Short mmCIF file of N, CA, C and O in Angstrom, two decimals:
data_model
loop_
_atom_site.label_atom_id
_atom_site.label_comp_id
_atom_site.label_asym_id
_atom_site.label_seq_id
_atom_site.Cartn_x
_atom_site.Cartn_y
_atom_site.Cartn_z
N MET A 518 87.92 107.69 -143.88
CA MET A 518 88.86 108.79 -143.79
C MET A 518 88.33 109.81 -142.79
O MET A 518 87.16 109.85 -142.46
N LEU A 519 89.21 110.69 -142.41
CA LEU A 519 88.87 111.65 -141.38
C LEU A 519 88.01 112.80 -141.90
O LEU A 519 87.19 113.34 -141.18
N PHE A 520 88.16 113.19 -143.15
CA PHE A 520 87.51 114.39 -143.69
C PHE A 520 86.65 114.07 -144.88
O PHE A 520 86.81 114.61 -145.96
N GLY A 521 85.71 113.19 -144.75
CA GLY A 521 84.83 112.84 -145.83
C GLY A 521 85.51 111.91 -146.83
O GLY A 521 86.29 111.05 -146.47
N SER A 522 85.19 112.09 -148.10
CA SER A 522 85.82 111.26 -149.14
C SER A 522 86.62 112.14 -150.09
O SER A 522 86.09 112.73 -151.00
N PRO A 523 87.92 112.25 -149.85
CA PRO A 523 88.75 113.08 -150.70
C PRO A 523 88.92 112.49 -152.10
O PRO A 523 88.74 111.28 -152.31
N SER A 524 89.27 113.33 -153.05
CA SER A 524 89.46 112.88 -154.42
C SER A 524 90.68 112.00 -154.51
O SER A 524 91.58 112.02 -153.63
N PRO A 525 90.81 111.19 -155.57
CA PRO A 525 92.00 110.35 -155.75
C PRO A 525 93.30 111.16 -155.78
O PRO A 525 94.30 110.69 -155.28
N GLU A 526 93.24 112.35 -156.35
CA GLU A 526 94.44 113.18 -156.40
C GLU A 526 94.92 113.57 -154.99
O GLU A 526 96.11 113.56 -154.71
N VAL A 527 93.98 113.86 -154.15
CA VAL A 527 94.31 114.22 -152.76
C VAL A 527 94.89 112.99 -152.05
O VAL A 527 95.88 113.11 -151.30
N LEU A 528 94.30 111.84 -152.24
CA LEU A 528 94.81 110.62 -151.61
C LEU A 528 96.23 110.31 -152.06
O LEU A 528 97.09 109.92 -151.24
N VAL A 529 96.51 110.46 -153.35
CA VAL A 529 97.87 110.23 -153.88
C VAL A 529 98.83 111.25 -153.25
O VAL A 529 99.94 110.89 -152.84
N GLY A 530 98.42 112.48 -153.17
CA GLY A 530 99.25 113.51 -152.55
C GLY A 530 99.58 113.22 -151.11
O GLY A 530 100.73 113.38 -150.67
N ILE A 531 98.58 112.78 -150.37
CA ILE A 531 98.78 112.43 -148.97
C ILE A 531 99.74 111.24 -148.85
O ILE A 531 100.65 111.24 -148.02
N ALA A 532 99.56 110.24 -149.68
CA ALA A 532 100.43 109.05 -149.64
C ALA A 532 101.87 109.42 -149.95
O ALA A 532 102.80 108.98 -149.25
N VAL A 533 102.08 110.26 -150.97
CA VAL A 533 103.44 110.69 -151.33
C VAL A 533 104.06 111.47 -150.21
O VAL A 533 105.22 111.27 -149.82
N ALA A 534 103.28 112.39 -149.61
CA ALA A 534 103.80 113.20 -148.49
C ALA A 534 104.17 112.33 -147.30
O ALA A 534 105.21 112.56 -146.66
N LEU A 535 103.36 111.34 -146.99
CA LEU A 535 103.67 110.44 -145.86
C LEU A 535 104.94 109.62 -146.14
O LEU A 535 105.80 109.47 -145.25
N VAL A 536 105.08 109.07 -147.34
CA VAL A 536 106.25 108.29 -147.68
C VAL A 536 107.51 109.15 -147.59
O VAL A 536 108.51 108.75 -146.99
N VAL A 537 107.47 110.34 -148.17
CA VAL A 537 108.63 111.22 -148.12
C VAL A 537 108.93 111.64 -146.69
O VAL A 537 110.09 111.64 -146.25
N GLY A 538 107.90 112.02 -145.94
CA GLY A 538 108.08 112.47 -144.56
C GLY A 538 108.68 111.37 -143.67
O GLY A 538 109.61 111.63 -142.92
N ILE A 539 108.11 110.19 -143.73
CA ILE A 539 108.63 109.08 -142.91
C ILE A 539 110.05 108.72 -143.31
O ILE A 539 110.91 108.48 -142.47
N THR A 540 110.33 108.70 -144.61
CA THR A 540 111.66 108.37 -145.09
C THR A 540 112.70 109.36 -144.55
O THR A 540 113.74 108.96 -144.02
N PHE A 541 112.43 110.66 -144.70
CA PHE A 541 113.40 111.65 -144.21
C PHE A 541 113.51 111.62 -142.70
O PHE A 541 114.62 111.79 -142.16
N HIS A 542 112.42 111.38 -142.01
CA HIS A 542 112.46 111.35 -140.54
C HIS A 542 113.32 110.20 -140.06
O HIS A 542 114.23 110.39 -139.22
N GLU A 543 113.10 109.00 -140.56
CA GLU A 543 113.88 107.84 -140.12
C GLU A 543 115.33 107.92 -140.62
O GLU A 543 116.24 107.51 -139.91
N PHE A 544 115.55 108.44 -141.83
CA PHE A 544 116.90 108.67 -142.32
C PHE A 544 117.67 109.59 -141.39
O PHE A 544 118.85 109.37 -141.09
N SER A 545 117.01 110.63 -140.90
CA SER A 545 117.65 111.59 -140.00
C SER A 545 118.05 110.92 -138.69
O SER A 545 119.16 111.17 -138.18
N HIS A 546 117.18 110.08 -138.14
CA HIS A 546 117.56 109.33 -136.93
C HIS A 546 118.82 108.49 -137.19
O HIS A 546 119.74 108.48 -136.40
N ALA A 547 118.83 107.77 -138.31
CA ALA A 547 119.95 106.88 -138.62
C ALA A 547 121.22 107.68 -138.85
O ALA A 547 122.31 107.29 -138.38
N LEU A 548 121.14 108.80 -139.54
CA LEU A 548 122.30 109.61 -139.85
C LEU A 548 122.91 110.19 -138.56
O LEU A 548 124.14 110.15 -138.37
N VAL A 549 122.07 110.72 -137.67
CA VAL A 549 122.58 111.29 -136.42
C VAL A 549 123.23 110.20 -135.56
O VAL A 549 124.31 110.39 -135.01
N ALA A 550 122.60 109.03 -135.45
CA ALA A 550 123.20 107.95 -134.67
C ALA A 550 124.51 107.55 -135.26
O ALA A 550 125.51 107.33 -134.52
N ASP A 551 124.61 107.45 -136.59
CA ASP A 551 125.87 107.11 -137.26
C ASP A 551 126.94 108.13 -137.01
O ASP A 551 128.08 107.81 -136.69
N GLN A 552 126.59 109.42 -137.09
CA GLN A 552 127.57 110.48 -136.86
C GLN A 552 128.02 110.56 -135.41
O GLN A 552 129.12 111.00 -135.13
N LEU A 553 127.18 110.11 -134.49
CA LEU A 553 127.56 110.11 -133.08
C LEU A 553 128.36 108.85 -132.68
O LEU A 553 128.77 108.74 -131.53
N GLY A 554 128.56 107.94 -133.61
CA GLY A 554 129.41 106.80 -133.33
C GLY A 554 128.71 105.45 -133.27
O GLY A 554 129.38 104.42 -133.16
N ASP A 555 127.41 105.41 -133.29
CA ASP A 555 126.68 104.12 -133.32
C ASP A 555 126.52 103.73 -134.79
O ASP A 555 125.69 104.28 -135.51
N HIS A 556 127.32 102.77 -135.24
CA HIS A 556 127.36 102.42 -136.67
C HIS A 556 126.42 101.30 -137.05
O HIS A 556 126.45 100.83 -138.18
N ARG A 557 125.57 100.87 -136.14
CA ARG A 557 124.59 99.84 -136.50
C ARG A 557 123.60 100.29 -137.56
O ARG A 557 123.25 99.50 -138.44
N PRO A 558 123.12 101.54 -137.54
CA PRO A 558 122.21 101.94 -138.64
C PRO A 558 122.86 101.80 -140.01
O PRO A 558 122.24 101.34 -140.97
N ARG A 559 124.15 102.15 -140.12
CA ARG A 559 124.85 102.02 -141.39
C ARG A 559 124.99 100.54 -141.77
O ARG A 559 124.80 100.14 -142.91
N ALA A 560 125.31 99.71 -140.77
CA ALA A 560 125.47 98.27 -141.03
C ALA A 560 124.15 97.64 -141.46
O ALA A 560 124.14 96.67 -142.22
N LEU A 561 123.02 98.19 -141.00
CA LEU A 561 121.71 97.68 -141.36
C LEU A 561 121.17 98.31 -142.63
O LEU A 561 120.07 98.02 -143.05
N GLY A 562 121.94 99.23 -143.24
CA GLY A 562 121.50 99.88 -144.47
C GLY A 562 120.48 100.95 -144.27
O GLY A 562 119.76 101.31 -145.21
N ARG A 563 120.37 101.51 -143.08
CA ARG A 563 119.34 102.48 -142.77
C ARG A 563 119.75 103.92 -143.06
O ARG A 563 118.93 104.83 -143.05
N VAL A 564 121.06 104.16 -143.30
CA VAL A 564 121.50 105.52 -143.68
C VAL A 564 121.29 105.60 -145.19
O VAL A 564 122.22 105.61 -146.00
N SER A 565 120.04 105.68 -145.58
CA SER A 565 119.63 105.64 -146.97
C SER A 565 118.32 106.40 -147.12
O SER A 565 117.52 106.46 -146.20
N LEU A 566 118.13 106.96 -148.31
CA LEU A 566 116.85 107.63 -148.62
C LEU A 566 115.89 106.71 -149.37
O LEU A 566 114.91 107.17 -149.92
N ASN A 567 116.18 105.43 -149.36
CA ASN A 567 115.30 104.45 -149.99
C ASN A 567 114.10 104.22 -149.07
O ASN A 567 114.26 103.72 -147.95
N PRO A 568 112.90 104.57 -149.51
CA PRO A 568 111.72 104.41 -148.63
C PRO A 568 111.49 102.98 -148.16
O PRO A 568 110.97 102.77 -147.06
N LEU A 569 111.89 102.00 -148.95
CA LEU A 569 111.66 100.61 -148.55
C LEU A 569 112.47 100.22 -147.31
O LEU A 569 112.11 99.28 -146.61
N ARG A 570 113.54 100.96 -147.05
CA ARG A 570 114.35 100.70 -145.85
C ARG A 570 113.67 101.24 -144.59
O ARG A 570 114.05 100.88 -143.47
N HIS A 571 112.71 102.15 -144.74
CA HIS A 571 112.17 102.86 -143.58
C HIS A 571 110.69 102.65 -143.34
O HIS A 571 110.22 102.99 -142.26
N LEU A 572 109.94 102.11 -144.30
CA LEU A 572 108.52 101.94 -144.08
C LEU A 572 108.22 100.62 -143.41
O LEU A 572 108.73 99.57 -143.81
N ASP A 573 107.39 100.66 -142.39
CA ASP A 573 106.96 99.49 -141.69
C ASP A 573 105.57 99.11 -142.24
O ASP A 573 104.69 99.96 -142.25
N PRO A 574 105.37 97.88 -142.70
CA PRO A 574 104.08 97.55 -143.31
C PRO A 574 102.89 97.77 -142.38
O PRO A 574 101.87 98.31 -142.79
N LEU A 575 103.02 97.38 -141.12
CA LEU A 575 101.91 97.57 -140.17
C LEU A 575 101.70 99.06 -139.88
O LEU A 575 100.56 99.52 -139.81
N GLY A 576 102.78 99.82 -139.74
CA GLY A 576 102.66 101.25 -139.52
C GLY A 576 102.00 101.96 -140.71
O GLY A 576 101.17 102.86 -140.51
N ALA A 577 102.32 101.52 -141.93
CA ALA A 577 101.70 102.10 -143.12
C ALA A 577 100.20 101.78 -143.17
O ALA A 577 99.39 102.60 -143.50
N LEU A 578 99.85 100.56 -142.79
CA LEU A 578 98.46 100.17 -142.77
C LEU A 578 97.67 100.99 -141.76
O LEU A 578 96.57 101.44 -142.01
N PHE A 579 98.27 101.23 -140.59
CA PHE A 579 97.60 102.04 -139.58
C PHE A 579 97.43 103.47 -140.07
O PHE A 579 96.43 104.11 -139.78
N PHE A 580 98.43 103.99 -140.83
CA PHE A 580 98.27 105.34 -141.40
C PHE A 580 97.02 105.39 -142.28
O PHE A 580 96.25 106.34 -142.23
N LEU A 581 96.82 104.36 -143.08
CA LEU A 581 95.68 104.34 -143.98
C LEU A 581 94.35 104.16 -143.26
O LEU A 581 93.36 104.81 -143.60
N LEU A 582 94.34 103.31 -142.25
CA LEU A 582 93.08 102.95 -141.60
C LEU A 582 92.72 103.86 -140.41
O LEU A 582 91.54 104.15 -140.20
N ALA A 583 93.72 104.31 -139.67
CA ALA A 583 93.44 105.02 -138.44
C ALA A 583 93.93 106.47 -138.43
O ALA A 583 93.61 107.21 -137.51
N GLY A 584 94.72 106.85 -139.42
CA GLY A 584 95.18 108.24 -139.46
C GLY A 584 96.48 108.45 -138.67
O GLY A 584 96.94 109.56 -138.54
N PHE A 585 97.05 107.39 -138.12
CA PHE A 585 98.36 107.49 -137.47
C PHE A 585 99.15 106.22 -137.78
O PHE A 585 98.57 105.19 -138.13
N GLY A 586 100.44 106.28 -137.65
CA GLY A 586 101.26 105.13 -137.96
C GLY A 586 102.71 105.38 -137.57
O GLY A 586 102.99 106.32 -136.81
N TRP A 587 103.62 104.59 -138.10
CA TRP A 587 105.02 104.70 -137.73
C TRP A 587 105.89 104.16 -138.83
O TRP A 587 105.44 103.43 -139.70
N GLY A 588 107.17 104.51 -138.71
CA GLY A 588 108.18 103.99 -139.63
C GLY A 588 108.89 102.83 -138.95
O GLY A 588 108.72 102.53 -137.78
N SER A 589 109.72 102.20 -139.70
CA SER A 589 110.50 101.04 -139.19
C SER A 589 111.59 101.53 -138.25
O SER A 589 112.30 102.51 -138.54
N ARG A 590 111.74 100.88 -137.11
CA ARG A 590 112.74 101.27 -136.12
C ARG A 590 114.04 100.50 -136.33
O ARG A 590 114.05 99.43 -136.91
N PHE A 591 115.12 101.04 -135.79
CA PHE A 591 116.38 100.33 -135.80
C PHE A 591 116.95 100.39 -134.38
O PHE A 591 116.69 101.33 -133.65
N PRO A 592 117.73 99.40 -133.98
CA PRO A 592 118.27 99.42 -132.63
C PRO A 592 119.40 100.45 -132.52
O PRO A 592 120.29 100.52 -133.37
N SER A 593 119.31 101.29 -131.51
CA SER A 593 120.33 102.30 -131.28
C SER A 593 120.52 102.41 -129.76
O SER A 593 119.55 102.41 -129.01
N THR A 594 121.76 102.53 -129.33
CA THR A 594 122.07 102.57 -127.92
C THR A 594 122.97 103.77 -127.64
O THR A 594 123.96 103.99 -128.36
N ARG A 595 122.63 104.57 -126.64
CA ARG A 595 123.44 105.74 -126.31
C ARG A 595 124.86 105.37 -125.95
O ARG A 595 125.80 106.13 -126.20
N THR A 596 125.05 104.21 -125.35
CA THR A 596 126.40 103.84 -124.90
C THR A 596 127.32 103.56 -126.09
O THR A 596 128.55 103.57 -125.92
N ARG A 597 126.79 103.33 -127.28
CA ARG A 597 127.60 103.12 -128.46
C ARG A 597 128.07 104.45 -129.08
O ARG A 597 128.93 104.45 -129.94
N CYS A 598 127.49 105.53 -128.66
CA CYS A 598 127.86 106.83 -129.20
C CYS A 598 129.17 107.33 -128.57
O CYS A 598 129.33 107.28 -127.36
N GLU A 599 130.03 107.84 -129.40
CA GLU A 599 131.33 108.32 -128.93
C GLU A 599 131.17 109.62 -128.17
O GLU A 599 130.41 110.48 -128.57
N GLY A 600 131.85 109.73 -127.03
CA GLY A 600 131.85 110.94 -126.27
C GLY A 600 130.58 111.17 -125.46
O GLY A 600 130.43 112.20 -124.82
N ASP A 601 129.70 110.21 -125.43
CA ASP A 601 128.43 110.38 -124.70
C ASP A 601 128.62 110.04 -123.22
O ASP A 601 127.95 110.64 -122.39
N GLY A 602 129.47 109.10 -122.90
CA GLY A 602 129.69 108.71 -121.54
C GLY A 602 128.60 107.80 -121.01
O GLY A 602 128.68 107.31 -119.89
N GLY A 603 127.60 107.55 -121.78
CA GLY A 603 126.52 106.63 -121.40
C GLY A 603 125.62 107.12 -120.30
O GLY A 603 124.83 106.41 -119.75
N GLY A 604 125.71 108.40 -119.97
CA GLY A 604 124.86 108.87 -118.88
C GLY A 604 124.17 110.10 -119.11
O GLY A 604 123.59 110.73 -119.71
#
């Protein structure tokens, strides 16, 4: 770990904060894309607050081992958004 050996309570708190943070972050991406007209996130079930839809196993492992990581991505294209003009 980065800061010595934290107590189990601190580790649980960090894990919960990361799961909630990643879930809301990725949900927000999916919701905005859906509202702009790209409906693939909704078709893939990503407009959801279910953490299992947003957590990437490798990204979660990197969070634990290296202190950085990522959530699961979904394909989104600007040209699918209504009123964007693609440019």
